[in-house]
Amino acid sequence: METGTAGTAGPAAARVEPVWTGLPRGLLKMRRLLLVVWLVPLAAAAGVLLGLFAGPAWAAFALLPLAVVAWGWPMLGRNWRSWRYAERDDDLLISRGVLWREETVVPYGRMQLVEVTSGPVERHFGLASVQLHTAAAATDARIPGLLPEEAERLRDRLTELGEARSAGL
């Protein structure tokens, strides 16, 4: 004889955990490259200028940008891992944040505009971002660093679902 809860119904049985999707690793690579590209030349320039004009002891302050790189490298990884999104039946969930977790729920029927954008650096890394605009500016949301095909698929799906949900209002 089998025992179980397959026949039971209730709020716990109806609740389904969302299927979360993380962001592509290319976003992490892009952010880390930008960190290095900005701070390493700054450290070199500061070291040379301080060494020439203030003396070698002051040139040690040029190590500060390198310390920021050493600290920022793992922090960017933690931040990248914190970003995720989930498509549910009636809304889109976006979760992010390490110290301060933030979860945004965007109902499909409230979406007014879904944009896919890609700046020059994002395009170089083969990435795009999805920007969601709603009637309330406080619920506007963004998903950065998606592959362009996924960004376009998400835009098309969200637009379709938004039109279907708003038609019923």
Short mmCIF file of C-alpha atoms in Angstrom, two decimals:
data_model
loop_
_atom_site.label_atom_id
_atom_site.label_comp_id
_atom_site.label_asym_id
_atom_site.label_seq_id
_atom_site.Cartn_x
_atom_site.Cartn_y
_atom_site.Cartn_z
CA MET A 1 0.00 0.00 0.00
CA GLU A 2 1.35 3.45 -0.96
CA THR A 3 1.06 6.50 1.18
CA GLY A 4 1.53 10.04 0.03
CA THR A 5 -0.06 13.38 -0.59
CA ALA A 6 -0.75 13.05 -4.31
CA GLY A 7 -4.49 13.36 -3.78
CA THR A 8 -4.40 16.30 -1.40
CA ALA A 9 -5.20 19.77 -2.54
CA GLY A 10 -4.51 23.04 -0.87
CA PRO A 11 -2.49 26.22 -1.07
CA ALA A 12 0.82 24.40 -0.70
CA ALA A 13 -0.03 21.96 -3.49
CA ALA A 14 -0.99 24.80 -5.87
CA ARG A 15 2.17 26.81 -5.20
CA VAL A 16 4.81 26.15 -7.83
CA GLU A 17 8.37 27.37 -7.39
CA PRO A 18 9.37 29.62 -10.33
CA VAL A 19 12.00 28.40 -12.77
CA TRP A 20 14.85 30.90 -12.43
CA THR A 21 17.21 31.79 -15.28
CA GLY A 22 20.62 33.31 -14.55
CA LEU A 23 22.52 35.74 -16.72
CA PRO A 24 25.17 34.67 -19.24
CA ARG A 25 28.81 34.56 -18.13
CA GLY A 26 29.67 37.13 -20.81
CA LEU A 27 28.20 39.86 -18.59
CA LEU A 28 30.64 38.98 -15.81
CA LYS A 29 33.56 38.96 -18.27
CA MET A 30 32.52 42.36 -19.63
CA ARG A 31 32.20 43.94 -16.17
CA ARG A 32 35.53 42.53 -15.00
CA LEU A 33 37.26 43.77 -18.15
CA LEU A 34 35.83 47.25 -17.61
CA LEU A 35 37.06 47.18 -14.01
CA VAL A 36 40.60 46.35 -15.14
CA VAL A 37 40.57 48.68 -18.16
CA TRP A 38 39.64 51.68 -15.99
CA LEU A 39 41.59 51.06 -12.81
CA VAL A 40 44.92 49.55 -13.93
CA PRO A 41 45.83 52.51 -16.20
CA LEU A 42 44.68 54.84 -13.42
CA ALA A 43 47.04 53.10 -10.99
CA ALA A 44 49.92 53.31 -13.46
CA ALA A 45 49.32 57.00 -14.21
CA ALA A 46 48.94 57.85 -10.52
CA GLY A 47 52.13 55.96 -9.67
CA VAL A 48 54.16 57.73 -12.33
CA LEU A 49 52.77 61.20 -11.60
CA LEU A 50 53.04 60.87 -7.83
CA GLY A 51 56.52 59.39 -8.15
CA LEU A 52 57.70 62.27 -10.34
CA PHE A 53 56.07 65.19 -8.56
CA ALA A 54 55.63 64.11 -4.93
CA GLY A 55 58.32 61.51 -4.42
CA PRO A 56 58.48 57.72 -4.33
CA ALA A 57 56.77 57.41 -0.94
CA TRP A 58 53.66 59.08 -2.31
CA ALA A 59 53.66 56.76 -5.33
CA ALA A 60 52.50 53.98 -2.99
CA PHE A 61 49.03 55.61 -3.09
CA ALA A 62 48.83 54.35 -6.66
CA LEU A 63 48.23 50.91 -5.15
CA LEU A 64 44.74 51.99 -4.05
CA PRO A 65 43.14 51.46 -7.49
CA LEU A 66 44.80 48.02 -7.61
CA ALA A 67 43.29 47.23 -4.21
CA VAL A 68 39.89 48.21 -5.62
CA VAL A 69 40.48 45.78 -8.52
CA ALA A 70 41.40 43.00 -6.07
CA TRP A 71 38.27 43.71 -4.00
CA GLY A 72 35.97 44.36 -6.98
CA TRP A 73 36.84 41.18 -8.90
CA PRO A 74 35.07 38.76 -6.50
CA MET A 75 32.32 41.32 -5.73
CA LEU A 76 31.40 41.48 -9.40
CA GLY A 77 31.15 37.69 -9.40
CA ARG A 78 28.82 37.72 -6.39
CA ASN A 79 26.68 40.41 -7.97
CA TRP A 80 26.50 38.55 -11.30
CA ARG A 81 25.38 35.34 -9.54
CA SER A 82 22.64 37.25 -7.70
CA TRP A 83 20.85 38.33 -10.92
CA ARG A 84 18.11 36.01 -12.18
CA TYR A 85 14.66 36.17 -13.70
CA ALA A 86 11.64 33.89 -13.95
CA GLU A 87 8.68 33.92 -16.30
CA ARG A 88 5.46 32.94 -14.54
CA ASP A 89 1.89 32.68 -15.83
CA ASP A 90 0.88 36.24 -14.91
CA ASP A 91 4.12 38.12 -14.27
CA LEU A 92 7.88 38.32 -14.63
CA LEU A 93 10.11 38.10 -11.55
CA ILE A 94 13.52 39.77 -11.45
CA SER A 95 15.77 39.10 -8.47
CA ARG A 96 19.13 40.72 -7.73
CA GLY A 97 21.38 41.93 -4.96
CA VAL A 98 23.90 40.49 -2.53
CA LEU A 99 23.60 42.53 0.67
CA TRP A 100 20.24 44.08 -0.15
CA ARG A 101 18.17 41.56 -2.08
CA GLU A 102 15.61 43.08 -4.38
CA GLU A 103 12.85 41.20 -6.14
CA THR A 104 10.72 42.97 -8.70
CA VAL A 105 7.40 41.56 -9.89
CA VAL A 106 6.19 42.98 -13.21
CA PRO A 107 2.64 41.92 -14.15
CA TYR A 108 2.34 41.27 -17.89
CA GLY A 109 -0.85 43.34 -18.11
CA ARG A 110 0.97 46.43 -16.75
CA MET A 111 3.76 46.44 -19.34
CA GLN A 112 3.57 49.31 -21.78
CA LEU A 113 6.88 48.98 -23.58
CA VAL A 114 9.61 46.33 -23.79
CA GLU A 115 12.93 47.48 -25.27
CA VAL A 116 16.05 45.59 -26.26
CA THR A 117 19.18 47.74 -26.13
CA SER A 118 22.83 47.01 -26.75
CA GLY A 119 25.63 49.57 -26.44
CA PRO A 120 28.99 49.24 -28.18
CA VAL A 121 30.68 47.38 -25.31
CA GLU A 122 27.69 45.04 -24.90
CA ARG A 123 27.67 44.35 -28.65
CA HIS A 124 31.40 43.54 -28.54
CA PHE A 125 30.65 40.86 -25.94
CA GLY A 126 27.52 39.66 -27.77
CA LEU A 127 25.10 40.92 -25.11
CA ALA A 128 21.89 42.92 -24.94
CA SER A 129 19.61 44.27 -22.21
CA VAL A 130 15.84 44.13 -21.86
CA GLN A 131 14.17 47.23 -20.40
CA LEU A 132 10.56 46.93 -19.20
CA HIS A 133 8.42 50.06 -18.89
CA THR A 134 5.14 50.03 -16.96
CA ALA A 135 2.47 52.58 -16.10
CA ALA A 136 4.12 53.11 -12.71
CA ALA A 137 7.72 54.31 -13.08
CA ALA A 138 8.63 52.62 -9.79
CA THR A 139 8.07 49.18 -11.33
CA ASP A 140 10.21 49.72 -14.43
CA ALA A 141 12.73 46.90 -14.56
CA ARG A 142 15.83 45.92 -16.50
CA ILE A 143 17.55 42.61 -17.22
CA PRO A 144 21.16 43.27 -18.32
CA GLY A 145 23.62 41.09 -20.19
CA LEU A 146 21.37 38.65 -22.05
CA LEU A 147 22.34 36.95 -25.27
CA PRO A 148 20.68 38.92 -28.13
CA GLU A 149 18.56 35.92 -29.17
CA GLU A 150 17.26 35.49 -25.61
CA ALA A 151 16.63 39.23 -25.28
CA GLU A 152 14.59 39.26 -28.50
CA ARG A 153 12.70 36.09 -27.50
CA LEU A 154 11.91 37.60 -24.10
CA ARG A 155 10.83 40.91 -25.67
CA ASP A 156 8.50 39.14 -28.10
CA ARG A 157 7.02 36.88 -25.41
CA LEU A 158 6.53 39.71 -22.92
CA THR A 159 4.96 41.93 -25.57
CA GLU A 160 2.60 39.12 -26.59
CA LEU A 161 1.62 38.35 -23.01
CA GLY A 162 1.28 42.05 -22.19
CA GLU A 163 -1.07 42.62 -25.11
CA ALA A 164 -3.15 39.56 -24.18
CA ARG A 165 -3.41 40.58 -20.50
CA SER A 166 -4.15 44.25 -21.16
CA ALA A 167 -6.87 43.35 -23.66
CA GLY A 168 -8.79 41.72 -20.82
CA LEU A 169 -8.79 44.91 -18.70
#
